[in-house]
mmCIF file with all atom_site columns, C-alpha atoms in Angstrom:
data_model
loop_
_atom_site.group_PDB
_atom_site.id
_atom_site.type_symbol
_atom_site.label_atom_id
_atom_site.label_alt_id
_atom_site.label_comp_id
_atom_site.label_asym_id
_atom_site.label_entity_id
_atom_site.label_seq_id
_atom_site.pdbx_PDB_ins_code
_atom_site.Cartn_x
_atom_site.Cartn_y
_atom_site.Cartn_z
_atom_site.occupancy
_atom_site.B_iso_or_equiv
_atom_site.pdbx_formal_charge
_atom_site.auth_seq_id
_atom_site.auth_comp_id
_atom_site.auth_asym_id
_atom_site.auth_atom_id
_atom_site.pdbx_PDB_model_num
ATOM 1   C CA . ASP A 1 1   ? 22.382 55.865 -15.198 1.00 70.00 ? 1406 ASP A CA 1
ATOM 2   C CA . SER A 1 2   ? 22.153 53.182 -17.839 1.00 87.00 ? 1407 SER A CA 1
ATOM 3   C CA . ALA A 1 3   ? 20.887 49.677 -17.162 1.00 84.00 ? 1408 ALA A CA 1
ATOM 4   C CA . ALA A 1 4   ? 24.393 48.340 -17.820 1.00 88.00 ? 1409 ALA A CA 1
ATOM 5   C CA . GLU A 1 5   ? 25.834 50.680 -15.178 1.00 92.00 ? 1410 GLU A CA 1
ATOM 6   C CA . ARG A 1 6   ? 23.203 49.640 -12.631 1.00 89.00 ? 1411 ARG A CA 1
ATOM 7   C CA . VAL A 1 7   ? 23.862 45.960 -13.319 1.00 89.00 ? 1412 VAL A CA 1
ATOM 8   C CA . GLY A 1 8   ? 27.606 46.564 -13.042 1.00 91.00 ? 1413 GLY A CA 1
ATOM 9   C CA . ALA A 1 9   ? 27.201 48.394 -9.755  1.00 91.00 ? 1414 ALA A CA 1
ATOM 10  C CA . ALA A 1 10  ? 25.101 45.575 -8.288  1.00 91.00 ? 1415 ALA A CA 1
ATOM 11  C CA . VAL A 1 11  ? 27.679 43.002 -9.428  1.00 91.00 ? 1416 VAL A CA 1
ATOM 12  C CA . VAL A 1 12  ? 30.536 44.971 -7.875  1.00 93.00 ? 1417 VAL A CA 1
ATOM 13  C CA . LEU A 1 13  ? 28.687 45.421 -4.574  1.00 92.00 ? 1418 LEU A CA 1
ATOM 14  C CA . GLY A 1 14  ? 27.883 41.703 -4.447  1.00 91.00 ? 1419 GLY A CA 1
ATOM 15  C CA . CYS A 1 15  ? 31.474 40.734 -5.186  1.00 92.00 ? 1420 CYS A CA 1
ATOM 16  C CA . LEU A 1 16  ? 32.872 43.132 -2.599  1.00 93.00 ? 1421 LEU A CA 1
ATOM 17  C CA . ALA A 1 17  ? 30.416 41.956 0.053   1.00 92.00 ? 1422 ALA A CA 1
ATOM 18  C CA . ALA A 1 18  ? 31.030 38.246 -0.584  1.00 91.00 ? 1423 ALA A CA 1
ATOM 19  C CA . ASP A 1 19  ? 32.538 36.848 2.605   1.00 86.00 ? 1424 ASP A CA 1
ATOM 20  C CA . ASN A 1 20  ? 34.150 40.171 3.542   1.00 92.00 ? 1425 ASN A CA 1
ATOM 21  C CA . ALA A 1 21  ? 32.785 41.660 6.767   1.00 93.00 ? 1426 ALA A CA 1
ATOM 22  C CA . HIS A 1 22  ? 34.671 44.939 6.298   1.00 95.00 ? 1427 HIS A CA 1
ATOM 23  C CA . TYR A 1 23  ? 33.171 45.602 2.870   1.00 94.00 ? 1428 TYR A CA 1
ATOM 24  C CA . GLN A 1 24  ? 29.735 44.430 4.016   1.00 94.00 ? 1429 GLN A CA 1
ATOM 25  C CA . ALA A 1 25  ? 29.787 46.984 6.840   1.00 94.00 ? 1430 ALA A CA 1
ATOM 26  C CA . THR A 1 26  ? 31.105 49.721 4.547   1.00 95.00 ? 1431 THR A CA 1
ATOM 27  C CA . ILE A 1 27  ? 28.411 49.073 1.934   1.00 95.00 ? 1432 ILE A CA 1
ATOM 28  C CA . LEU A 1 28  ? 25.685 48.975 4.577   1.00 95.00 ? 1433 LEU A CA 1
ATOM 29  C CA . GLU A 1 29  ? 26.926 52.179 6.235   1.00 95.00 ? 1434 GLU A CA 1
ATOM 30  C CA . ALA A 1 30  ? 26.939 53.896 2.836   1.00 95.00 ? 1435 ALA A CA 1
ATOM 31  C CA . GLY A 1 31  ? 23.197 53.284 2.568   1.00 95.00 ? 1436 GLY A CA 1
ATOM 32  C CA . ALA A 1 32  ? 23.260 50.922 -0.403  1.00 94.00 ? 1437 ALA A CA 1
ATOM 33  C CA . VAL A 1 33  ? 20.341 48.740 0.698   1.00 96.00 ? 1438 VAL A CA 1
ATOM 34  C CA . MET A 1 34  ? 17.503 51.105 -0.278  1.00 95.00 ? 1439 MET A CA 1
ATOM 35  C CA . PRO A 1 35  ? 18.768 51.774 -3.822  1.00 94.00 ? 1440 PRO A CA 1
ATOM 36  C CA . LEU A 1 36  ? 19.331 48.046 -4.305  1.00 95.00 ? 1441 LEU A CA 1
ATOM 37  C CA . VAL A 1 37  ? 15.826 47.216 -3.105  1.00 95.00 ? 1442 VAL A CA 1
ATOM 38  C CA . HIS A 1 38  ? 14.442 49.937 -5.378  1.00 94.00 ? 1443 HIS A CA 1
ATOM 39  C CA . LEU A 1 39  ? 16.093 48.150 -8.323  1.00 93.00 ? 1444 LEU A CA 1
ATOM 40  C CA . LEU A 1 40  ? 14.833 44.819 -7.042  1.00 93.00 ? 1445 LEU A CA 1
ATOM 41  C CA . LYS A 1 41  ? 11.276 46.139 -7.127  1.00 93.00 ? 1446 LYS A CA 1
ATOM 42  C CA . GLY A 1 42  ? 11.382 47.882 -10.489 1.00 91.00 ? 1447 GLY A CA 1
ATOM 43  C CA . GLY A 1 43  ? 14.528 47.085 -12.398 1.00 88.00 ? 1448 GLY A CA 1
ATOM 44  C CA . SER A 1 44  ? 15.084 44.883 -15.408 1.00 89.00 ? 1449 SER A CA 1
ATOM 45  C CA . ALA A 1 45  ? 15.287 41.117 -14.988 1.00 90.00 ? 1450 ALA A CA 1
ATOM 46  C CA . GLN A 1 46  ? 19.078 41.282 -15.132 1.00 91.00 ? 1451 GLN A CA 1
ATOM 47  C CA . GLU A 1 47  ? 19.169 44.090 -12.549 1.00 92.00 ? 1452 GLU A CA 1
ATOM 48  C CA . GLN A 1 48  ? 16.883 42.127 -10.246 1.00 94.00 ? 1453 GLN A CA 1
ATOM 49  C CA . GLU A 1 49  ? 19.038 39.019 -10.584 1.00 94.00 ? 1454 GLU A CA 1
ATOM 50  C CA . GLU A 1 50  ? 22.262 40.852 -9.701  1.00 93.00 ? 1455 GLU A CA 1
ATOM 51  C CA . VAL A 1 51  ? 20.589 42.760 -6.872  1.00 95.00 ? 1456 VAL A CA 1
ATOM 52  C CA . ALA A 1 52  ? 19.343 39.481 -5.377  1.00 96.00 ? 1457 ALA A CA 1
ATOM 53  C CA . PHE A 1 53  ? 22.927 38.228 -5.403  1.00 95.00 ? 1458 PHE A CA 1
ATOM 54  C CA . ALA A 1 54  ? 24.233 41.423 -3.758  1.00 95.00 ? 1459 ALA A CA 1
ATOM 55  C CA . LEU A 1 55  ? 21.508 41.390 -1.106  1.00 96.00 ? 1460 LEU A CA 1
ATOM 56  C CA . GLY A 1 56  ? 22.306 37.755 -0.356  1.00 96.00 ? 1461 GLY A CA 1
ATOM 57  C CA . ASP A 1 57  ? 25.915 38.689 0.295   1.00 95.00 ? 1462 ASP A CA 1
ATOM 58  C CA . LEU A 1 58  ? 24.899 41.670 2.444   1.00 95.00 ? 1463 LEU A CA 1
ATOM 59  C CA . ALA A 1 59  ? 22.505 39.450 4.426   1.00 95.00 ? 1464 ALA A CA 1
ATOM 60  C CA . ILE A 1 60  ? 25.434 37.645 6.029   1.00 91.00 ? 1465 ILE A CA 1
ATOM 61  C CA . ASP A 1 61  ? 25.775 40.637 8.333   1.00 89.00 ? 1466 ASP A CA 1
ATOM 62  C CA . PRO A 1 62  ? 23.089 40.823 11.076  1.00 92.00 ? 1467 PRO A CA 1
ATOM 63  C CA . VAL A 1 63  ? 22.683 44.559 10.447  1.00 93.00 ? 1468 VAL A CA 1
ATOM 64  C CA . GLY A 1 64  ? 22.338 43.786 6.751   1.00 94.00 ? 1469 GLY A CA 1
ATOM 65  C CA . LYS A 1 65  ? 19.571 41.275 7.457   1.00 94.00 ? 1470 LYS A CA 1
ATOM 66  C CA . GLU A 1 66  ? 17.672 43.872 9.442   1.00 94.00 ? 1471 GLU A CA 1
ATOM 67  C CA . LEU A 1 67  ? 18.130 46.659 6.881   1.00 95.00 ? 1472 LEU A CA 1
ATOM 68  C CA . ILE A 1 68  ? 17.096 44.406 4.009   1.00 96.00 ? 1473 ILE A CA 1
ATOM 69  C CA . ALA A 1 69  ? 13.991 43.238 5.878   1.00 94.00 ? 1474 ALA A CA 1
ATOM 70  C CA . GLN A 1 70  ? 13.108 46.828 6.851   1.00 94.00 ? 1475 GLN A CA 1
ATOM 71  C CA . ALA A 1 71  ? 13.445 47.846 3.192   1.00 95.00 ? 1476 ALA A CA 1
ATOM 72  C CA . ARG A 1 72  ? 10.742 45.273 2.385   1.00 95.00 ? 1477 ARG A CA 1
ATOM 73  C CA . ALA A 1 73  ? 12.904 43.170 0.099   1.00 96.00 ? 1478 ALA A CA 1
ATOM 74  C CA . VAL A 1 74  ? 11.438 39.796 1.057   1.00 96.00 ? 1479 VAL A CA 1
ATOM 75  C CA . ASP A 1 75  ? 8.266  40.002 -1.055  1.00 96.00 ? 1480 ASP A CA 1
ATOM 76  C CA . PRO A 1 76  ? 10.093 41.051 -4.254  1.00 96.00 ? 1481 PRO A CA 1
ATOM 77  C CA . LEU A 1 77  ? 12.629 38.270 -3.667  1.00 97.00 ? 1482 LEU A CA 1
ATOM 78  C CA . VAL A 1 78  ? 9.805  35.759 -3.317  1.00 97.00 ? 1483 VAL A CA 1
ATOM 79  C CA . ARG A 1 79  ? 8.321  37.047 -6.592  1.00 96.00 ? 1484 ARG A CA 1
ATOM 80  C CA . LEU A 1 80  ? 11.670 36.389 -8.294  1.00 96.00 ? 1485 LEU A CA 1
ATOM 81  C CA . LEU A 1 81  ? 11.171 32.696 -7.549  1.00 96.00 ? 1486 LEU A CA 1
ATOM 82  C CA . ARG A 1 82  ? 8.736  32.761 -10.499 1.00 95.00 ? 1487 ARG A CA 1
ATOM 83  C CA . CYS A 1 83  ? 11.281 34.344 -12.854 1.00 92.00 ? 1488 CYS A CA 1
ATOM 84  C CA . GLU A 1 84  ? 11.817 32.608 -16.193 1.00 92.00 ? 1489 GLU A CA 1
ATOM 85  C CA . SER A 1 85  ? 15.588 32.522 -15.725 1.00 92.00 ? 1490 SER A CA 1
ATOM 86  C CA . GLN A 1 86  ? 16.925 29.676 -13.615 1.00 95.00 ? 1491 GLN A CA 1
ATOM 87  C CA . SER A 1 87  ? 19.880 31.770 -12.436 1.00 94.00 ? 1492 SER A CA 1
ATOM 88  C CA . CYS A 1 88  ? 17.457 34.484 -11.327 1.00 94.00 ? 1493 CYS A CA 1
ATOM 89  C CA . ARG A 1 89  ? 15.482 31.951 -9.280  1.00 96.00 ? 1494 ARG A CA 1
ATOM 90  C CA . GLU A 1 90  ? 18.704 30.569 -7.809  1.00 96.00 ? 1495 GLU A CA 1
ATOM 91  C CA . ARG A 1 91  ? 19.888 34.020 -6.748  1.00 96.00 ? 1496 ARG A CA 1
ATOM 92  C CA . ALA A 1 92  ? 16.520 34.775 -5.176  1.00 97.00 ? 1497 ALA A CA 1
ATOM 93  C CA . CYS A 1 93  ? 16.787 31.484 -3.236  1.00 97.00 ? 1498 CYS A CA 1
ATOM 94  C CA . PHE A 1 94  ? 20.335 32.409 -2.210  1.00 96.00 ? 1499 PHE A CA 1
ATOM 95  C CA . ALA A 1 95  ? 19.218 35.799 -0.859  1.00 96.00 ? 1500 ALA A CA 1
ATOM 96  C CA . LEU A 1 96  ? 16.152 34.417 0.916   1.00 96.00 ? 1501 LEU A CA 1
ATOM 97  C CA . GLY A 1 97  ? 18.197 31.628 2.467   1.00 95.00 ? 1502 GLY A CA 1
ATOM 98  C CA . ARG A 1 98  ? 20.794 34.060 3.754   1.00 94.00 ? 1503 ARG A CA 1
ATOM 99  C CA . LEU A 1 99  ? 18.077 36.326 5.144   1.00 94.00 ? 1504 LEU A CA 1
ATOM 100 C CA . ALA A 1 100 ? 16.361 33.437 6.925   1.00 93.00 ? 1505 ALA A CA 1
ATOM 101 C CA . LYS A 1 101 ? 19.521 31.877 8.338   1.00 89.00 ? 1506 LYS A CA 1
ATOM 102 C CA . GLY A 1 102 ? 19.772 32.769 12.016  1.00 77.00 ? 1507 GLY A CA 1
ATOM 103 C CA . SER A 1 103 ? 16.757 35.095 11.868  1.00 66.00 ? 1508 SER A CA 1
ATOM 104 C CA . ALA A 1 104 ? 13.714 34.000 13.829  1.00 63.00 ? 1509 ALA A CA 1
ATOM 105 C CA . LYS A 1 105 ? 11.718 36.914 12.367  1.00 62.00 ? 1510 LYS A CA 1
ATOM 106 C CA . LEU A 1 106 ? 12.130 35.781 8.774   1.00 55.00 ? 1511 LEU A CA 1
ATOM 107 C CA . ARG A 1 107 ? 11.574 32.057 9.150   1.00 52.00 ? 1512 ARG A CA 1
#
């Protein structure tokens, strides 16, 4: 797996999950959250940025929120708020906002 392939995969997952409950459920059922969180914790800056976007789209789904929280993605997302790239910070905010919305546990 090259970095470009990992970035591309995260982009595709985020785009598929965007406002599409069927694809969100399919992606979640396929077990994509753990590999995404793994990239979030140790990937390149570009990988982390795209993963934050994908996780934000998957966090629309209540099951997605739970899986993302269980995978311990909140702390790495918070760390991205200190990223040099503005778009990286914005995507971290997007994901954290989606995770917090409607979730008493994550507020």
